[in-house]
């Protein structure tokens, strides 16, 4: 059976632990304290840039409720991030339509731009770049548009919403080396590659110890060739 | 196996079949000197036929005037764009004869004006090396016909590749014999045909 002194010691530790817990809760609550004197500002994506000055000028704005009636511009999005990092809560509401745009480059030397669009439903979407209208498309579940060249940023809009993309830079293509026998298959592969815009070089055996080659005597390496096509005509 | 098939052009005007032994002779030559898989017999392909595109090299000759019909011309233009080589040889060996005049007119209308090929053109070293340009024929050296050696061949190029090779040297007469008779020749006079075929298959 514990002595009176031991019971008192246990009791002291329990009370200390309880007090410590109370202090922790108080500290936590003090950090979560909301300033009831700060107000919530309701605005919309289209009106945000006009309201921003008033929001920033006022110390009383504690939160911003943004209705997504349009796609906020990049500057507006940056401003919202800045407000949030400075303690102003940002809440979004609304249901913007799903719309996405990606721009890639074809692998061929011509490097046409390929634009992949998703969204917009059945409505006709206009694809524009910095120079003007590129094309119009009903994307729905997805559509791809090829463009010979695009200038600047590509944009596709659905009402007040838009998606933008930049196409990767064009890469310089090196030659293609074709290895094959002297037959029509090699010939037409070379021609097809030429028609696709590739610079074609060939090494073709025409007789024992006789190779027809137009790539000189330099070794095959990636400094000269992007692709080596070896045709197995024995199959 | 994708064999090389020697194709002779059949056109609507003139005598397209004036050199019937040339295909067999050239096929024999290709088989002798190269490792190219060559079909044992040639084919005849109409110039207006889509089957023209199966053959990377087409040989055209004759004695009489040549006129291409609209479909023949269109087909030949596409053939040239798609990588084919048309080899035209005047079977007359004369100056300003009817075949030469009409054929060069048709070639100019279809492909562009043919230009003389320099001695260093790749076709003269695509297999055998002909340092002096196109080999002369026995008709030129014997003084038959116009008693003149035609010093060069002419051609039309696209992107550095010959699409049309024109000859006034009468290789059709030179090569129009049975291949078994090669044994009577001290020098095989069909070697230049190998260059034409190899050029057509490798460019």
GROMACS .gro file of C-alpha atoms in nm:
model
  438
    1UNK     CA    1   0.000   0.000   0.000
    2UNK     CA    2   0.136   0.340  -0.092
    3UNK     CA    3   0.237   0.580   0.176
    4UNK     CA    4   0.075   0.917   0.210
    5UNK     CA    5   0.385   1.087   0.077
    6UNK     CA    6   0.385   0.876  -0.237
    7UNK     CA    7   0.019   0.947  -0.302
    8UNK     CA    8   0.084   1.315  -0.262
    9UNK     CA    9   0.373   1.293  -0.509
   10UNK     CA   10   0.157   1.119  -0.771
   11UNK     CA   11  -0.116   1.372  -0.719
   12UNK     CA   12   0.128   1.658  -0.777
   13UNK     CA   13   0.247   1.503  -1.105
   14UNK     CA   14  -0.108   1.458  -1.226
   15UNK     CA   15  -0.193   1.818  -1.147
   16UNK     CA   16   0.125   1.939  -1.319
   17UNK     CA   17   0.038   1.737  -1.631
   18UNK     CA   18  -0.314   1.875  -1.635
   19UNK     CA   19  -0.189   2.229  -1.594
   20UNK     CA   20   0.061   2.176  -1.876
   21UNK     CA   21  -0.216   2.049  -2.103
   22UNK     CA   22  -0.432   2.348  -2.023
   23UNK     CA   23  -0.145   2.581  -2.106
   24UNK     CA   24  -0.089   2.402  -2.439
   25UNK     CA   25  -0.456   2.430  -2.531
   26UNK     CA   26  -0.455   2.796  -2.440
   27UNK     CA   27  -0.147   2.853  -2.651
   28UNK     CA   28  -0.298   2.671  -2.947
   29UNK     CA   29  -0.620   2.861  -2.923
   30UNK     CA   30  -0.437   3.188  -2.901
   31UNK     CA   31  -0.260   3.108  -3.226
   32UNK     CA   32  -0.591   3.017  -3.392
   33UNK     CA   33  -0.757   3.326  -3.268
   34UNK     CA   34  -0.958   3.504  -3.537
   35UNK     CA   35  -0.983   3.864  -3.528
   36UNK     CA   36  -1.353   3.923  -3.523
   37UNK     CA   37  -1.290   4.275  -3.622
   38UNK     CA   38  -1.175   4.161  -3.974
   39UNK     CA   39  -1.436   4.133  -4.251
   40UNK     CA   40  -1.490   3.903  -4.546
   41UNK     CA   41  -1.491   4.062  -4.892
   42UNK     CA   42  -1.698   3.901  -5.163
   43UNK     CA   43  -1.591   3.960  -5.520
   44UNK     CA   44  -1.578   3.787  -5.855
   45UNK     CA   45  -1.301   3.700  -6.094
   46UNK     CA   46  -1.415   3.964  -6.339
   47UNK     CA   47  -1.430   4.235  -6.072
   48UNK     CA   48  -1.130   4.127  -5.864
   49UNK     CA   49  -0.874   4.350  -6.029
   50UNK     CA   50  -1.093   4.653  -5.954
   51UNK     CA   51  -1.154   4.541  -5.593
   52UNK     CA   52  -0.792   4.452  -5.528
   53UNK     CA   53  -0.688   4.807  -5.451
   54UNK     CA   54  -0.959   4.845  -5.187
   55UNK     CA   55  -0.876   4.504  -5.039
   56UNK     CA   56  -0.509   4.585  -5.009
   57UNK     CA   57  -0.571   4.935  -4.875
   58UNK     CA   58  -0.804   4.811  -4.604
   59UNK     CA   59  -0.656   4.639  -4.297
   60UNK     CA   60  -0.997   4.507  -4.209
   61UNK     CA   61  -1.027   4.243  -4.484
   62UNK     CA   62  -0.977   3.904  -4.329
   63UNK     CA   63  -1.094   3.686  -4.615
   64UNK     CA   64  -1.184   3.705  -4.981
   65UNK     CA   65  -1.468   3.499  -5.128
   66UNK     CA   66  -1.407   3.479  -5.503
   67UNK     CA   67  -1.685   3.374  -5.740
   68UNK     CA   68  -1.533   3.211  -6.049
   69UNK     CA   69  -1.742   3.369  -6.319
   70UNK     CA   70  -1.434   3.385  -6.538
   71UNK     CA   71  -1.076   3.265  -6.539
   72UNK     CA   72  -0.869   3.502  -6.322
   73UNK     CA   73  -0.574   3.648  -6.505
   74UNK     CA   74  -0.222   3.551  -6.407
   75UNK     CA   75  -0.173   3.884  -6.232
   76UNK     CA   76  -0.491   3.832  -6.033
   77UNK     CA   77  -0.386   3.480  -5.939
   78UNK     CA   78  -0.051   3.612  -5.819
   79UNK     CA   79  -0.230   3.877  -5.614
   80UNK     CA   80  -0.452   3.614  -5.450
   81UNK     CA   81  -0.149   3.408  -5.357
   82UNK     CA   82   0.013   3.716  -5.206
   83UNK     CA   83  -0.300   3.793  -5.002
   84UNK     CA   84  -0.315   3.438  -4.871
   85UNK     CA   85   0.046   3.445  -4.766
   86UNK     CA   86  -0.025   3.762  -4.576
   87UNK     CA   87  -0.298   3.609  -4.368
   88UNK     CA   88  -0.603   3.684  -4.582
   89UNK     CA   89  -0.804   3.367  -4.637
   90UNK     CA   90  -0.908   3.306  -4.998
   91UNK     CA   91  -1.213   3.097  -5.073
   92UNK     CA   92  -1.333   3.003  -5.421
   93UNK     CA   93  -1.683   2.923  -5.528
   94UNK     CA   94  -1.850   2.854  -5.858
   95UNK     CA   95  -1.813   2.579  -6.118
   96UNK     CA   96  -1.580   2.676  -6.400
   97UNK     CA   97  -1.608   2.449  -6.704
   98UNK     CA   98  -1.333   2.190  -6.753
   99UNK     CA   99  -1.107   2.319  -7.027
  100UNK     CA  100  -0.747   2.226  -7.090
  101UNK     CA  101  -0.495   2.298  -7.364
  102UNK     CA  102  -0.154   2.148  -7.428
  103UNK     CA  103   0.090   2.240  -7.705
  104UNK     CA  104   0.357   1.999  -7.824
  105UNK     CA  105   0.592   1.978  -8.121
  106UNK     CA  106   0.589   1.698  -8.379
  107UNK     CA  107   0.907   1.495  -8.396
  108UNK     CA  108   0.950   1.549  -8.771
  109UNK     CA  109   1.193   1.817  -8.884
  110UNK     CA  110   0.904   2.041  -8.987
  111UNK     CA  111   0.817   2.045  -8.616
  112UNK     CA  112   0.455   2.136  -8.662
  113UNK     CA  113   0.281   2.240  -8.345
  114UNK     CA  114   0.018   1.998  -8.214
  115UNK     CA  115  -0.251   2.146  -7.995
  116UNK     CA  116  -0.449   1.908  -7.773
  117UNK     CA  117  -0.775   2.047  -7.640
  118UNK     CA  118  -1.013   1.893  -7.388
  119UNK     CA  119  -1.342   2.039  -7.275
  120UNK     CA  120  -1.589   2.290  -7.401
  121UNK     CA  121  -1.860   2.031  -7.465
  122UNK     CA  122  -2.041   2.077  -7.791
  123UNK     CA  123  -1.968   2.446  -7.829
  124UNK     CA  124  -1.725   2.568  -8.091
  125UNK     CA  125  -1.398   2.683  -7.936
  126UNK     CA  126  -1.171   2.935  -8.105
  127UNK     CA  127  -0.798   2.863  -8.103
  128UNK     CA  128  -0.595   3.181  -8.127
  129UNK     CA  129  -0.233   3.275  -8.093
  130UNK     CA  130  -0.065   3.613  -8.072
  131UNK     CA  131  -0.103   3.658  -8.447
  132UNK     CA  132  -0.472   3.578  -8.467
  133UNK     CA  133  -0.718   3.297  -8.519
  134UNK     CA  134  -0.567   2.954  -8.583
  135UNK     CA  135  -0.872   2.733  -8.605
  136UNK     CA  136  -1.202   2.652  -8.443
  137UNK     CA  137  -1.292   2.315  -8.298
  138UNK     CA  138  -1.555   2.123  -8.103
  139UNK     CA  139  -1.329   1.955  -7.853
  140UNK     CA  140  -1.572   1.764  -7.634
  141UNK     CA  141  -1.383   1.464  -7.501
  142UNK     CA  142  -1.070   1.576  -7.682
  143UNK     CA  143  -0.942   1.713  -8.009
  144UNK     CA  144  -0.602   1.765  -8.171
  145UNK     CA  145  -0.521   2.043  -8.414
  146UNK     CA  146  -0.201   2.066  -8.618
  147UNK     CA  147  -0.064   2.412  -8.691
  148UNK     CA  148   0.229   2.481  -8.923
  149UNK     CA  149   0.350   2.757  -8.693
  150UNK     CA  150   0.228   2.939  -8.388
  151UNK     CA  151   0.324   3.279  -8.259
  152UNK     CA  152   0.354   3.336  -7.886
  153UNK     CA  153   0.094   3.196  -7.650
  154UNK     CA  154  -0.190   2.978  -7.775
  155UNK     CA  155  -0.528   3.034  -7.615
  156UNK     CA  156  -0.859   2.853  -7.636
  157UNK     CA  157  -1.165   3.019  -7.489
  158UNK     CA  158  -1.508   2.900  -7.379
  159UNK     CA  159  -1.712   3.201  -7.280
  160UNK     CA  160  -1.525   3.390  -7.010
  161UNK     CA  161  -1.294   3.096  -6.941
  162UNK     CA  162  -0.977   3.025  -7.129
  163UNK     CA  163  -0.684   2.788  -7.126
  164UNK     CA  164  -0.340   2.887  -7.253
  165UNK     CA  165  -0.026   2.703  -7.352
  166UNK     CA  166   0.318   2.764  -7.499
  167UNK     CA  167   0.462   2.529  -7.761
  168UNK     CA  168   0.813   2.399  -7.691
  169UNK     CA  169   1.091   2.553  -7.895
  170UNK     CA  170   1.175   2.395  -8.229
  171UNK     CA  171   1.479   2.172  -8.206
  172UNK     CA  172   1.728   2.145  -8.488
  173UNK     CA  173   1.707   1.801  -8.639
  174UNK     CA  174   2.015   1.614  -8.754
  175UNK     CA  175   2.023   1.365  -9.039
  176UNK     CA  176   1.879   1.017  -9.064
  177UNK     CA  177   2.114   0.736  -9.165
  178UNK     CA  178   1.955   0.451  -9.358
  179UNK     CA  179   2.130   0.114  -9.364
  180UNK     CA  180   1.984  -0.132  -9.610
  181UNK     CA  181   2.027  -0.330  -9.925
  182UNK     CA  182   2.012  -0.176 -10.271
  183UNK     CA  183   1.648  -0.249 -10.337
  184UNK     CA  184   1.320  -0.071 -10.372
  185UNK     CA  185   1.240  -0.097 -10.004
  186UNK     CA  186   1.547   0.103  -9.906
  187UNK     CA  187   1.484   0.343 -10.189
  188UNK     CA  188   1.129   0.418 -10.086
  189UNK     CA  189   1.214   0.444  -9.716
  190UNK     CA  190   1.473   0.705  -9.805
  191UNK     CA  191   1.226   0.889 -10.023
  192UNK     CA  192   0.953   0.880  -9.761
  193UNK     CA  193   1.192   1.023  -9.503
  194UNK     CA  194   1.298   1.293  -9.747
  195UNK     CA  195   0.938   1.386  -9.810
  196UNK     CA  196   0.885   1.417  -9.435
  197UNK     CA  197   1.161   1.676  -9.428
  198UNK     CA  198   1.450   1.468  -9.297
  199UNK     CA  199   1.803   1.498  -9.436
  200UNK     CA  200   1.877   1.140  -9.537
  201UNK     CA  201   2.215   0.972  -9.563
  202UNK     CA  202   2.267   0.612  -9.665
  203UNK     CA  203   2.513   0.326  -9.652
  204UNK     CA  204   2.407   0.059  -9.896
  205UNK     CA  205   2.610  -0.246  -9.998
  206UNK     CA  206   2.582  -0.292 -10.374
  207UNK     CA  207   2.838  -0.571 -10.418
  208UNK     CA  208   3.093  -0.760 -10.207
  209UNK     CA  209   3.329  -0.498 -10.064
  210UNK     CA  210   3.139  -0.223 -10.244
  211UNK     CA  211   2.928   0.009 -10.033
  212UNK     CA  212   2.745   0.304 -10.175
  213UNK     CA  213   2.754   0.574  -9.912
  214UNK     CA  214   2.689   0.943  -9.913
  215UNK     CA  215   2.782   1.011  -9.553
  216UNK     CA  216   3.156   1.010  -9.593
  217UNK     CA  217   3.388   0.805  -9.379
  218UNK     CA  218   3.292   0.962  -9.049
  219UNK     CA  219   3.167   0.732  -8.772
  220UNK     CA  220   2.804   0.701  -8.678
  221UNK     CA  221   2.739   0.910  -8.372
  222UNK     CA  222   2.475   1.134  -8.223
  223UNK     CA  223   2.658   1.447  -8.331
  224UNK     CA  224   2.563   1.367  -8.689
  225UNK     CA  225   2.250   1.162  -8.676
  226UNK     CA  226   1.925   1.177  -8.483
  227UNK     CA  227   1.811   0.839  -8.611
  228UNK     CA  228   1.964   0.532  -8.770
  229UNK     CA  229   1.721   0.317  -8.967
  230UNK     CA  230   1.846  -0.034  -9.031
  231UNK     CA  231   1.631  -0.226  -9.278
  232UNK     CA  232   1.634  -0.599  -9.243
  233UNK     CA  233   1.558  -0.709  -9.596
  234UNK     CA  234   1.649  -1.067  -9.523
  235UNK     CA  235   1.316  -1.127  -9.348
  236UNK     CA  236   1.245  -1.025 -10.064
  237UNK     CA  237   1.218  -0.688 -10.247
  238UNK     CA  238   1.384  -0.761 -10.581
  239UNK     CA  239   1.483  -0.487 -10.821
  240UNK     CA  240   1.264  -0.516 -11.128
  241UNK     CA  241   1.378  -0.360 -11.455
  242UNK     CA  242   1.085  -0.166 -11.595
  243UNK     CA  243   1.043  -0.053 -11.956
  244UNK     CA  244   0.805   0.235 -12.018
  245UNK     CA  245   0.512   0.187 -12.250
  246UNK     CA  246   0.385   0.515 -12.386
  247UNK     CA  247   0.089   0.592 -12.609
  248UNK     CA  248   0.283   0.739 -12.904
  249UNK     CA  249   0.583   0.593 -13.085
  250UNK     CA  250   0.767   0.257 -13.072
  251UNK     CA  251   0.833   0.205 -12.704
  252UNK     CA  252   0.946  -0.156 -12.763
  253UNK     CA  253   1.228  -0.082 -13.007
  254UNK     CA  254   1.497  -0.242 -12.785
  255UNK     CA  255   1.348  -0.568 -12.654
  256UNK     CA  256   1.680  -0.727 -12.553
  257UNK     CA  257   1.798  -0.440 -12.335
  258UNK     CA  258   1.611  -0.548 -12.017
  259UNK     CA  259   1.754  -0.902 -12.019
  260UNK     CA  260   2.103  -0.768 -12.085
  261UNK     CA  261   2.089  -0.516 -11.803
  262UNK     CA  262   1.942  -0.773 -11.565
  263UNK     CA  263   2.232  -1.002 -11.649
  264UNK     CA  264   2.480  -0.721 -11.586
  265UNK     CA  265   2.329  -0.632 -11.249
  266UNK     CA  266   2.342  -0.994 -11.143
  267UNK     CA  267   2.703  -1.030 -11.256
  268UNK     CA  268   2.854  -0.733 -11.080
  269UNK     CA  269   2.636  -0.653 -10.781
  270UNK     CA  270   2.468  -0.819 -10.490
  271UNK     CA  271   2.139  -0.654 -10.576
  272UNK     CA  272   1.853  -0.899 -10.582
  273UNK     CA  273   1.722  -0.854 -10.933
  274UNK     CA  274   1.413  -1.014 -11.076
  275UNK     CA  275   1.505  -1.251 -11.362
  276UNK     CA  276   1.275  -1.078 -11.606
  277UNK     CA  277   1.172  -0.721 -11.660
  278UNK     CA  278   0.827  -0.569 -11.679
  279UNK     CA  279   0.651  -0.331 -11.912
  280UNK     CA  280   0.469  -0.051 -11.735
  281UNK     CA  281   0.238   0.202 -11.899
  282UNK     CA  282   0.336   0.558 -11.813
  283UNK     CA  283  -0.020   0.642 -11.714
  284UNK     CA  284  -0.054   0.344 -11.481
  285UNK     CA  285  -0.036   0.372 -11.100
  286UNK     CA  286   0.196   0.068 -11.110
  287UNK     CA  287   0.467   0.304 -11.233
  288UNK     CA  288   0.530   0.387 -10.867
  289UNK     CA  289   0.641   0.032 -10.791
  290UNK     CA  290   0.964   0.077 -10.989
  291UNK     CA  291   1.238   0.316 -10.882
  292UNK     CA  292   1.386   0.318 -11.233
  293UNK     CA  293   1.196   0.321 -11.563
  294UNK     CA  294   1.366   0.296 -11.902
  295UNK     CA  295   1.216   0.471 -12.207
  296UNK     CA  296   1.343   0.454 -12.561
  297UNK     CA  297   1.225   0.467 -12.921
  298UNK     CA  298   1.290   0.587 -13.275
  299UNK     CA  299   0.971   0.776 -13.343
  300UNK     CA  300   0.822   1.100 -13.210
  301UNK     CA  301   0.723   1.097 -12.844
  302UNK     CA  302   0.417   1.273 -12.708
  303UNK     CA  303   0.295   1.229 -12.354
  304UNK     CA  304  -0.077   1.226 -12.294
  305UNK     CA  305  -0.219   1.430 -12.003
  306UNK     CA  306  -0.242   1.130 -11.770
  307UNK     CA  307   0.108   1.017 -11.865
  308UNK     CA  308   0.249   1.362 -11.793
  309UNK     CA  309   0.072   1.392 -11.459
  310UNK     CA  310   0.185   1.047 -11.359
  311UNK     CA  311   0.543   1.119 -11.454
  312UNK     CA  312   0.547   1.444 -11.260
  313UNK     CA  313   0.426   1.266 -10.949
  314UNK     CA  314   0.670   0.983 -11.016
  315UNK     CA  315   0.958   1.228 -11.018
  316UNK     CA  316   0.839   1.398 -10.701
  317UNK     CA  317   0.802   1.066 -10.524
  318UNK     CA  318   1.162   0.955 -10.591
  319UNK     CA  319   1.155   0.780 -10.927
  320UNK     CA  320   1.417   0.808 -11.203
  321UNK     CA  321   1.317   0.802 -11.570
  322UNK     CA  322   1.601   0.709 -11.804
  323UNK     CA  323   1.529   0.820 -12.161
  324UNK     CA  324   1.759   0.709 -12.441
  325UNK     CA  325   1.735   0.816 -12.805
  326UNK     CA  326   1.750   0.497 -13.010
  327UNK     CA  327   1.843   0.695 -13.322
  328UNK     CA  328   2.178   0.855 -13.245
  329UNK     CA  329   2.131   1.159 -13.462
  330UNK     CA  330   2.119   1.534 -13.421
  331UNK     CA  331   1.781   1.697 -13.389
  332UNK     CA  332   1.606   1.383 -13.501
  333UNK     CA  333   1.235   1.344 -13.443
  334UNK     CA  334   1.274   1.143 -13.123
  335UNK     CA  335   1.526   1.389 -12.978
  336UNK     CA  336   1.320   1.696 -13.061
  337UNK     CA  337   0.991   1.562 -12.935
  338UNK     CA  338   1.134   1.384 -12.633
  339UNK     CA  339   1.322   1.693 -12.512
  340UNK     CA  340   1.009   1.901 -12.561
  341UNK     CA  341   0.804   1.660 -12.357
  342UNK     CA  342   1.075   1.635 -12.092
  343UNK     CA  343   1.091   2.014 -12.063
  344UNK     CA  344   0.713   2.038 -12.030
  345UNK     CA  345   0.697   1.759 -11.775
  346UNK     CA  346   1.009   1.793 -11.562
  347UNK     CA  347   1.184   2.111 -11.669
  348UNK     CA  348   1.464   2.185 -11.912
  349UNK     CA  349   1.733   1.917 -11.890
  350UNK     CA  350   2.086   2.039 -11.823
  351UNK     CA  351   2.414   1.871 -11.923
  352UNK     CA  352   2.568   1.659 -11.648
  353UNK     CA  353   2.927   1.735 -11.556
  354UNK     CA  354   3.188   1.457 -11.559
  355UNK     CA  355   3.201   1.464 -11.181
  356UNK     CA  356   2.831   1.393 -11.141
  357UNK     CA  357   2.766   1.119 -10.881
  358UNK     CA  358   2.605   0.894 -11.142
  359UNK     CA  359   2.947   0.845 -11.303
  360UNK     CA  360   3.086   0.699 -10.982
  361UNK     CA  361   2.785   0.540 -10.820
  362UNK     CA  362   2.936   0.195 -10.879
  363UNK     CA  363   3.198   0.186 -11.156
  364UNK     CA  364   3.406   0.499 -11.198
  365UNK     CA  365   3.379   0.673 -11.532
  366UNK     CA  366   3.637   0.947 -11.506
  367UNK     CA  367   3.561   1.090 -11.850
  368UNK     CA  368   3.189   1.105 -11.810
  369UNK     CA  369   2.947   0.884 -12.001
  370UNK     CA  370   3.110   0.599 -12.194
  371UNK     CA  371   3.096   0.639 -12.570
  372UNK     CA  372   2.912   0.385 -12.777
  373UNK     CA  373   3.031   0.191 -13.078
  374UNK     CA  374   2.788   0.384 -13.295
  375UNK     CA  375   2.953   0.709 -13.201
  376UNK     CA  376   3.302   0.573 -13.254
  377UNK     CA  377   3.216   0.407 -13.584
  378UNK     CA  378   3.085   0.729 -13.722
  379UNK     CA  379   2.736   0.603 -13.788
  380UNK     CA  380   2.445   0.832 -13.784
  381UNK     CA  381   2.557   1.185 -13.713
  382UNK     CA  382   2.926   1.095 -13.688
  383UNK     CA  383   2.940   1.273 -13.359
  384UNK     CA  384   3.026   1.184 -13.006
  385UNK     CA  385   2.771   1.328 -12.767
  386UNK     CA  386   2.997   1.436 -12.488
  387UNK     CA  387   2.749   1.447 -12.206
  388UNK     CA  388   2.422   1.320 -12.085
  389UNK     CA  389   2.165   1.563 -11.957
  390UNK     CA  390   1.924   1.548 -11.674
  391UNK     CA  391   1.676   1.718 -11.447
  392UNK     CA  392   1.738   1.720 -11.074
  393UNK     CA  393   1.518   1.778 -10.771
  394UNK     CA  394   1.684   1.851 -10.438
  395UNK     CA  395   2.015   1.720 -10.568
  396UNK     CA  396   1.869   1.396 -10.704
  397UNK     CA  397   1.828   1.311 -11.071
  398UNK     CA  398   1.466   1.253 -11.164
  399UNK     CA  399   1.526   1.241 -11.539
  400UNK     CA  400   1.833   1.116 -11.724
  401UNK     CA  401   1.842   1.182 -12.097
  402UNK     CA  402   2.086   1.025 -12.342
  403UNK     CA  403   2.147   1.091 -12.711
  404UNK     CA  404   2.424   0.831 -12.717
  405UNK     CA  405   2.200   0.544 -12.825
  406UNK     CA  406   2.274   0.306 -12.541
  407UNK     CA  407   1.964   0.122 -12.657
  408UNK     CA  408   2.151   0.004 -12.966
  409UNK     CA  409   2.467  -0.057 -12.765
  410UNK     CA  410   2.290  -0.281 -12.512
  411UNK     CA  411   2.030  -0.442 -12.736
  412UNK     CA  412   2.189  -0.787 -12.766
  413UNK     CA  413   2.150  -1.120 -12.596
  414UNK     CA  414   2.351  -1.136 -12.271
  415UNK     CA  415   2.518  -1.458 -12.383
  416UNK     CA  416   2.699  -1.256 -12.648
  417UNK     CA  417   2.885  -1.065 -12.382
  418UNK     CA  418   3.154  -1.329 -12.399
  419UNK     CA  419   3.254  -1.197 -12.741
  420UNK     CA  420   3.327  -0.853 -12.605
  421UNK     CA  421   3.665  -0.764 -12.461
  422UNK     CA  422   3.504  -0.496 -12.246
  423UNK     CA  423   3.157  -0.527 -12.109
  424UNK     CA  424   2.982  -0.224 -12.254
  425UNK     CA  425   2.684  -0.248 -12.019
  426UNK     CA  426   2.868  -0.144 -11.705
  427UNK     CA  427   2.727   0.206 -11.714
  428UNK     CA  428   2.382   0.055 -11.677
  429UNK     CA  429   2.493  -0.069 -11.334
  430UNK     CA  430   2.570   0.288 -11.237
  431UNK     CA  431   2.224   0.400 -11.346
  432UNK     CA  432   2.052   0.124 -11.152
  433UNK     CA  433   2.262   0.169 -10.838
  434UNK     CA  434   2.209   0.545 -10.853
  435UNK     CA  435   1.834   0.495 -10.883
  436UNK     CA  436   1.828   0.259 -10.585
  437UNK     CA  437   2.049   0.461 -10.354
  438UNK     CA  438   1.940   0.822 -10.404
   0.00000   0.00000   0.00000
